[in-house]
C-alpha atoms as one frame of an Amber mdcrd trajectory, in Angstrom:
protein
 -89.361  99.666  36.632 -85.761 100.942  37.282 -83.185 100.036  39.428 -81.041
 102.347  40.643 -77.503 101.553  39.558 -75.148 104.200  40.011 -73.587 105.802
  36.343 -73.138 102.382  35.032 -75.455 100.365  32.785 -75.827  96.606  33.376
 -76.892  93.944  30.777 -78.149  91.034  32.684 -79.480  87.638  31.905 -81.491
  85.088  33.915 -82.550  81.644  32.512 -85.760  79.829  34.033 -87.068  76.988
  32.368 -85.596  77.867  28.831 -87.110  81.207  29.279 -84.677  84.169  29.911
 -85.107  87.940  30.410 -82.620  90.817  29.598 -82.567  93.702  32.334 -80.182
  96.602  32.647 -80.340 100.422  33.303 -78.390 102.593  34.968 -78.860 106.166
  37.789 -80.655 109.500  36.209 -77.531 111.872  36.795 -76.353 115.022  35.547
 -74.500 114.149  32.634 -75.782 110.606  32.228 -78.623 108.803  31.603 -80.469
 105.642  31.836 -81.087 102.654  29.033 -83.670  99.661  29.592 -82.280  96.706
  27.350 -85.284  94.604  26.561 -85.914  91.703  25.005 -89.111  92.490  22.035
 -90.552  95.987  20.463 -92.321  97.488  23.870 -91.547  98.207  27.359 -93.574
  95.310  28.862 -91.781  92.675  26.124 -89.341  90.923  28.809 -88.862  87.245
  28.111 -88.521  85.210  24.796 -87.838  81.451  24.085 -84.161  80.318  24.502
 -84.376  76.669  23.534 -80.968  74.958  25.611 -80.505  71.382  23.769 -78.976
  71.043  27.515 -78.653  72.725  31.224 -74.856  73.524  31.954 -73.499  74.379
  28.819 -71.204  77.146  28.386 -72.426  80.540  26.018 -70.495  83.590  25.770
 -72.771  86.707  25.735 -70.854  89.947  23.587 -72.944  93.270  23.952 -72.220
  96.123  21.593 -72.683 100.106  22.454 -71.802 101.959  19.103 -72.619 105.552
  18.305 -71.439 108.265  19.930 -70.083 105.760  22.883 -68.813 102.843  21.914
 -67.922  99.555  24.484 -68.047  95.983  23.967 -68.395  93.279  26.537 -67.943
  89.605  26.313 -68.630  86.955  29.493 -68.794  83.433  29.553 -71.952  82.236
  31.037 -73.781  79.170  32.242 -76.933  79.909  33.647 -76.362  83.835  34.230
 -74.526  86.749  32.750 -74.191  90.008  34.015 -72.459  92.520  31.725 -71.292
  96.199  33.076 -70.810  99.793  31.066 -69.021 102.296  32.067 -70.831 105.831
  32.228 -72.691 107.062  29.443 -72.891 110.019  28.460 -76.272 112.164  28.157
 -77.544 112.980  24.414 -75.270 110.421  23.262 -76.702 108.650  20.375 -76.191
 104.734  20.618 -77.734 101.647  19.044 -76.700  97.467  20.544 -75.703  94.565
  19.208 -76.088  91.335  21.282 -74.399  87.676  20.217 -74.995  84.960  22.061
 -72.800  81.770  21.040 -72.997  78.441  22.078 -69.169  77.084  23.032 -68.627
  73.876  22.524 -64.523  72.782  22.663 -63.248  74.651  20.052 -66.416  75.051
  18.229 -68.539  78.574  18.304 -72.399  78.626  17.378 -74.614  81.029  17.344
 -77.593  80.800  18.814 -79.112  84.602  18.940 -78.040  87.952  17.417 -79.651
  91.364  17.451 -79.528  94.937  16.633 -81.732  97.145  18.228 -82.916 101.139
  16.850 -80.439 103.563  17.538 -81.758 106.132  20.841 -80.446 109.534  22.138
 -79.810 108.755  26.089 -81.800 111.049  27.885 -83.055 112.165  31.365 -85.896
 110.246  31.561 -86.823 106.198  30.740 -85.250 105.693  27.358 -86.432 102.051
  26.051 -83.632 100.649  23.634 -84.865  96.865  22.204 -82.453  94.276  20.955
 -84.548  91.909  19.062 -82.394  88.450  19.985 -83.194  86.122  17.252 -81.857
  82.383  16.784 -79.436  81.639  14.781 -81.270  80.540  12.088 -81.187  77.035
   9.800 -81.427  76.933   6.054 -81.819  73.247   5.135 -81.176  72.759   1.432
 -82.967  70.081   0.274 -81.515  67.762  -2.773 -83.709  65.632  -3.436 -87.665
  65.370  -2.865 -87.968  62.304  -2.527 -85.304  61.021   0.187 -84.610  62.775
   3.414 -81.226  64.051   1.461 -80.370  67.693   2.670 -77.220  69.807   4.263
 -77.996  72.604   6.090 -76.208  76.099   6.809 -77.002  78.433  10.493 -77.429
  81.800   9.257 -77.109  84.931  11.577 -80.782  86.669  11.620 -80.518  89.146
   8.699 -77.411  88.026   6.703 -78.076  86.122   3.445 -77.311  82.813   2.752
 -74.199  81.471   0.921 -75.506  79.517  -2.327 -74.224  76.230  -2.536 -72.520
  74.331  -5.470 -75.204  72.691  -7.543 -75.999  69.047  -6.922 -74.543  66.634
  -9.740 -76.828  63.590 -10.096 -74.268  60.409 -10.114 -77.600  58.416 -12.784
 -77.002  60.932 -15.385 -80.502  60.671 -15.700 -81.728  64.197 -14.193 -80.467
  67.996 -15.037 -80.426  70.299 -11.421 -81.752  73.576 -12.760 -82.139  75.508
  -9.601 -82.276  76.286  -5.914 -86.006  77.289  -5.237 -88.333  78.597  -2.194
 -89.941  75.586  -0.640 -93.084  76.403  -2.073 -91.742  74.785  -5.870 -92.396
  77.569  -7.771 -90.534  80.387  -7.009 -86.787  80.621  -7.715 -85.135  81.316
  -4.256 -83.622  84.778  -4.074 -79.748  84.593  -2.733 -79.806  88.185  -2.128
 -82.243  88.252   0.303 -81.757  88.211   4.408 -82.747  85.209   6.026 -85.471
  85.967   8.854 -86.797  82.712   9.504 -85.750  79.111   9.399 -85.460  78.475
   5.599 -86.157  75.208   3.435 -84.697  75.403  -0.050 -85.401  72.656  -2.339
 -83.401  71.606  -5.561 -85.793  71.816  -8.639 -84.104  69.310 -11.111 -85.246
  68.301 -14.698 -86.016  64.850 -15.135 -84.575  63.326 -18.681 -87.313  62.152
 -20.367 -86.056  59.177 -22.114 -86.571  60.339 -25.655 -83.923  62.612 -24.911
 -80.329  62.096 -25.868 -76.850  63.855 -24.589 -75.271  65.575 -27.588 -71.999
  66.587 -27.351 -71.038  69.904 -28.950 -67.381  70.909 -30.657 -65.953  73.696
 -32.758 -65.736  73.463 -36.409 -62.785  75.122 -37.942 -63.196  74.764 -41.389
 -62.756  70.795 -42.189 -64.227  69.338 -45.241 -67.151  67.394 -44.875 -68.849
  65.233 -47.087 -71.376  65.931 -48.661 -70.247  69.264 -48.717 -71.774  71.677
 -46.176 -73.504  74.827 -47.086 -73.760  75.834 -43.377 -70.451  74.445 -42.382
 -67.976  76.228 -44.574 -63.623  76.357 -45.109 -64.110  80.069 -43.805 -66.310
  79.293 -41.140 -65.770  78.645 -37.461 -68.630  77.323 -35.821 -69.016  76.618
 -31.710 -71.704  74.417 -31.183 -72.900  73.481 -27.475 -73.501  70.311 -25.425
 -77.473  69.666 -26.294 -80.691  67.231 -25.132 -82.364  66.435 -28.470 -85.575
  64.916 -28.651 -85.071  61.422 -30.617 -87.948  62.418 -32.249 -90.157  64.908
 -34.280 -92.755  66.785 -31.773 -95.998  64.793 -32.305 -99.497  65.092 -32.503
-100.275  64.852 -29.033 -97.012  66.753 -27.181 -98.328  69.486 -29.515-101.545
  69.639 -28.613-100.854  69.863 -24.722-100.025  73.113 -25.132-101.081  74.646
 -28.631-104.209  74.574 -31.179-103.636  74.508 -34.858-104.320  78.158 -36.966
-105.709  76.252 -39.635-106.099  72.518 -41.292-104.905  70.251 -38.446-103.577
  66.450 -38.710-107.265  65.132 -37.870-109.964  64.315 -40.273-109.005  64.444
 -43.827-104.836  64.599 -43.342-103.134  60.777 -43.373-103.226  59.270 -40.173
-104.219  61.672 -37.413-105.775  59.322 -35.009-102.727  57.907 -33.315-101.382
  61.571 -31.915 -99.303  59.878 -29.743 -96.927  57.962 -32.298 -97.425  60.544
 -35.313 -95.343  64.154 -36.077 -97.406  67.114 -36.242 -97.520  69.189 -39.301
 -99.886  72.043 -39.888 -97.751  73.947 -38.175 -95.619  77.158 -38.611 -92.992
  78.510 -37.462 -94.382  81.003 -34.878 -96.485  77.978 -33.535 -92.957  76.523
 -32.928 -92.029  78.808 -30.461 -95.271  78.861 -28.918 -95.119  75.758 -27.779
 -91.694  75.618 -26.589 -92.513  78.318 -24.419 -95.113  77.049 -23.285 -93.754
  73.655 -22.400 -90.467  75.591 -20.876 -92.805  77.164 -18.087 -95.015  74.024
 -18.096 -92.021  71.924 -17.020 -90.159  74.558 -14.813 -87.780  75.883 -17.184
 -86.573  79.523 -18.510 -87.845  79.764 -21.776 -85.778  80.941 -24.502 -88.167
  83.300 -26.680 -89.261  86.805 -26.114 -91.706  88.330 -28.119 -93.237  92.088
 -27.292 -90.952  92.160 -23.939 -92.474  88.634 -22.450 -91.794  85.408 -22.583
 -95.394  84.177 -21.827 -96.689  83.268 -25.280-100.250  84.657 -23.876 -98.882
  88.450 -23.852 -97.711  88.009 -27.441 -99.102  90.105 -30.176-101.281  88.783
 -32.390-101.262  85.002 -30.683-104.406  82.842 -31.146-106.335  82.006 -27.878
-108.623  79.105 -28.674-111.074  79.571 -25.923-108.080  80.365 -23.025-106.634
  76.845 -23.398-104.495  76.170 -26.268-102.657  78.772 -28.270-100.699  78.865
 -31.675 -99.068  81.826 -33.847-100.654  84.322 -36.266-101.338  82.905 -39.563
-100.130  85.720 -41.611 -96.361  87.519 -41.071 -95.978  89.582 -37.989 -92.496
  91.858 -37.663 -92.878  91.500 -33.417 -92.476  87.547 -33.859 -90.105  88.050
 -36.719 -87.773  90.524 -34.550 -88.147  87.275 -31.427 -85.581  87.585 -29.137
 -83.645  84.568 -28.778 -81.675  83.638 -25.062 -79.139  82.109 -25.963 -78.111
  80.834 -21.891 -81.990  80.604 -21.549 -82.546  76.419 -20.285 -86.049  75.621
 -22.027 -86.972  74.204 -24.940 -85.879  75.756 -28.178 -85.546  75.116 -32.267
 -82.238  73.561 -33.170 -80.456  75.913 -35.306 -79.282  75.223 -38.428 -76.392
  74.782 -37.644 -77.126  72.018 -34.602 -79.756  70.586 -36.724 -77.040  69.091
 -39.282 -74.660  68.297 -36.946 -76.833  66.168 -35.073 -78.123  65.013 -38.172
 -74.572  64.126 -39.434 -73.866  62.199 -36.323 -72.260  64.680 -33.718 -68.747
  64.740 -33.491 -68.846  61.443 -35.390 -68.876  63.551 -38.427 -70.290  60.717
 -40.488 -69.761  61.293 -44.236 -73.634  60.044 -44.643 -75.741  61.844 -47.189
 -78.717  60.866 -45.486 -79.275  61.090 -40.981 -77.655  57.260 -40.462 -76.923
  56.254 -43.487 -75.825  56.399 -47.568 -77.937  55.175 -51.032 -77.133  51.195
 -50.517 -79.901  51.099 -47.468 -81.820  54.525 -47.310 -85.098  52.327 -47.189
 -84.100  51.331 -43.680 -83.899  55.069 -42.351 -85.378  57.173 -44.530 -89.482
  57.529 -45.125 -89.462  59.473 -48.715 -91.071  59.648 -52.070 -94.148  59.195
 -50.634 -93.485  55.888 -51.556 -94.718  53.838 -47.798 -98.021  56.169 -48.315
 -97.636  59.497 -46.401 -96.167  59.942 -43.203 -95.510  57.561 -40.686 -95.048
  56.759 -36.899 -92.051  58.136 -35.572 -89.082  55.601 -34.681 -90.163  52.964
 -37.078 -86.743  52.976 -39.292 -83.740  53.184 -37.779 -81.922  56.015 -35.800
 -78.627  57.413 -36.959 -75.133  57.284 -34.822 -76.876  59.164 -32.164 -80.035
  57.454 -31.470 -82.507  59.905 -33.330 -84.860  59.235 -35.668 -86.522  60.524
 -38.924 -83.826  63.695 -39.239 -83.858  62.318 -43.252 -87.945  62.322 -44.559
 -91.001  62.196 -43.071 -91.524  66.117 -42.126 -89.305  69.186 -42.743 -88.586
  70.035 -39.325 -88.304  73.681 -38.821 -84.767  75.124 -37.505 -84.057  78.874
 -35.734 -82.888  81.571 -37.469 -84.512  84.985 -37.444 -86.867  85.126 -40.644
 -85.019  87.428 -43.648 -85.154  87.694 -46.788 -82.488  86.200 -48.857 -83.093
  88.196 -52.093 -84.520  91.222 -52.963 -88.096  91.550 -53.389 -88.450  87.941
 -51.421 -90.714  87.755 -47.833 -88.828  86.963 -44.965 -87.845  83.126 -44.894
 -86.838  80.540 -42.087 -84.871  76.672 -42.972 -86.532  74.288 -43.108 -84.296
  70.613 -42.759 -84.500  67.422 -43.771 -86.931  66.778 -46.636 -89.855  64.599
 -46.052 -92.210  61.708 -47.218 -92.901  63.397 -50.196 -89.770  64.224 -51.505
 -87.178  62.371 -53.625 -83.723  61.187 -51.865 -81.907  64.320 -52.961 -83.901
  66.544 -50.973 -83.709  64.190 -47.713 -79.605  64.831 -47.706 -78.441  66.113
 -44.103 -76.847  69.120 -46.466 -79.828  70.064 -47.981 -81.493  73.495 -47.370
 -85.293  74.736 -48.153 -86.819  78.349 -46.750 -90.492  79.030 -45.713 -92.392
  81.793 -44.636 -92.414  81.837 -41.078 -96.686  82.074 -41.181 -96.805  79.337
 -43.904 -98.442  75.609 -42.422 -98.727  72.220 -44.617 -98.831  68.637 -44.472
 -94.967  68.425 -44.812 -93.781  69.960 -42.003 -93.243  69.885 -38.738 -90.287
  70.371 -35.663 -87.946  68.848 -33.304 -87.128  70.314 -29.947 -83.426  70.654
 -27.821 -82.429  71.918 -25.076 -78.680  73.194 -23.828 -76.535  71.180 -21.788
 -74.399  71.945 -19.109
């Protein structure tokens, strides 16, 4: 359907009802030739929504030729535009742009952009489509729970600009990310917007056995009781962290992990109450089994990488028990030994050494206590050892040290990170162990006290502790 128009093209719009339709062409001539702009992907595609908030404002309309024959034209328009080309040449190659904006004082919005597939003007009908799309809206949402959001307009095809991350005033939530509205997918900055776009903040929630530890840098000070870890020729960074106020227990554990051998229940002391009771039976692979798994459960990057994954269920040599719960081999495996550790990673991890006895000591307190909290004139009050109260006990029941955790002197070893070596020749590879437990004597429940295991080894003495870093 062409109008004969001369050598000129014309770009023209008509609005009816919120409904408009783009039609231009221009005379079959030697030396020229004709171009249909359309609105849609096919010749008959003519009209498309145009939603006006209002009749009578003002939009400036700016078509692009570019190619081999480059114009642009801009008009101001309220109800019509009409935009004119000069002659274009035949076989010249040529792709559009169109921009509508909405004008507004000295405000500009966009309301539709488009690029359409370059074309080769020829003698006969050439069809050249400028998909006009709305300038679309990416709402970010902060917070689930309260219509709390801030959105950006986006140009069809350009990518978003990520925001700053939301700071929660409480203190008592972590954001960790901006994800697709559907929750579980991390939302990819990188990738054009061609639709409107919700994006919702994914925070983590502070459980409130959790405590803020502020790191520091050690540069060699003496502490007392002299440090083993903490040396005069040392310089050690150590992070802000979460740490758990208490040892893993029975029940956290069991969420996510089965036991490779003996297990708290049945004959071991007190393995009825899961809920207020450390685990032990467990080794050190189980360790990072579980924080992996409770990373993921919880929305978090996990930290540990074994055989190129960080899903515990593509580890070699894992335990399924029946597709549900997992835990580690029971015998040494070099994969698990050689675990990669993410250092930036935001999930759940082992203390290291390092940030075990510096939490244990207090923080940046620096407490010269031999024991977590406290010195020989009241270690009764924090310290569950010598097997004296009759095996191990609830967690919490004695008192917490500086920090507000619990137990980091007796009732279980707690397992810390460090890749498992061996110390001495002829020796299998080792990981620390910290903090002695109920069945040790005070000397062995000092915050400066070191003991190795075999990462595969499991008893009733042991069990872990969980952080996380802190931004």
């Amino acid at each position: 359907m062409i109008k004969k128009m001369g050598t000129k093209i014309f770009f023209s719009i008509i609005f009816v009802a919120a409904v408009f339709s783009i039609t231009s062409c221009s005379q079959i001539s030697l030396g020229t030739g004709s171009v249909y702009f359309s609105i849609g992907n096919d010749k008959k595609s003519r009209q498309a929504d145009f939603p006006f908030a209002d009749s009578g404002q003002t939009f400036s309309l700016t078509v692009t030729l570019d190619g081999d024959y480059k114009s642009t034209q801009t008009t101001k328009f309220t109800d019509s535009a009409t935009i004119v080309f000069e002659e274009i040449p035949l076989g010249s190659k040529i792709f559009a742009r169109a921009e509508i904006y909405l004008l507004e004082e000295n405000k500009k919005t966009l309301k539709y952009s488009g690029v359409s597939e370059p074309l080769t003007v020829q003698e006969e009908e050439n069809i050249l489509s400028i998909l006009m799309k709305e300038a679309l809206t990416v709402k970010f949402v902060t917070d689930a729970t309260s219509p709390s959001f801030f959105e950006q307009s986006i140009e069809y095809g350009q990518t978003v600009t990520r925001p700053d991350d939301p700071v929660d005033s409480s203190g008592t939530r972590e954001f960790l990310a901006w994800y697709a509205e559907n929750g579980s997918t991390p939302f990819d900055f990188s990738a054009p917007i061609e639709s409107n776009t919700t994006i919702i903040a994914k925070w983590w929630n502070k459980p409130n056995d959790f405590v803020k530890v502020d790191g520091t840098t050690f540069n060699g000070e003496e502490l007392n009781p002299v440090s083993f870890v903490f040396t005069e020729d040392t310089e050690i960074t150590i992070g802000n962290l979460y740490v758990c106020n208490h040892e893993v227990t029975q029940e956290e554990y069991e969420t996510y992990c089965a036991y490779g051998g003996s297990s708290p229940n049945g004959s071991s002391p007190n393995g009825s109450d899961k809920a207020n009771y450390p685990v032990y039976y467990v080794n050190w692979y189980d360790t990072l089994v579980y924080c992996n798994f409770r990373s993921i459960d919880e929305g978090l990057t996990p930290c540990y990488s074994i055989s190129g994954t960080t899903d515990p269920k593509g580890w070699s040599g894992i335990i399924d028990n029946d597709g549900t719960k997992y835990c580690g081999p029971a015998e040494e495996f070099e994969e698990w030994n050689a675990v990669v550790y993410n250092e930036n990673a935001n999930g759940y991890r082992l203390p290291t050494e390092a940030e075990w006895e510096y939490v244990a000591r207090g923080g940046n307190a620096w407490k010269s206590f031999k024991f977590s909290g406290c010195n020989d004139d009241n270690i009764t009050e924090y310290v569950q050892y010598n097997d004296e109260a009759g095996g191990v006990k609830k967690i919490r029941q004695l008192k917490p040290n500086s920090l507000g955790i619990y137990d980091m002197s007796g009732n279980v070893w707690e397992w810390s990170f460090a890749h498992p070596e061996a110390e001495y020749a002829g020796y299998d590879p080792v990981c620390p162990t910290r903090g002695g437990s109920y069945a040790d004597g005070q000397i062995v429940c000092h915050v400066n006290h070191q003991r190795t295991s075999e990462p595969h080894e499991r008893d009733e003495y042991t069990g872990f502790r969980i952080v996380r870093n802190r931004k």
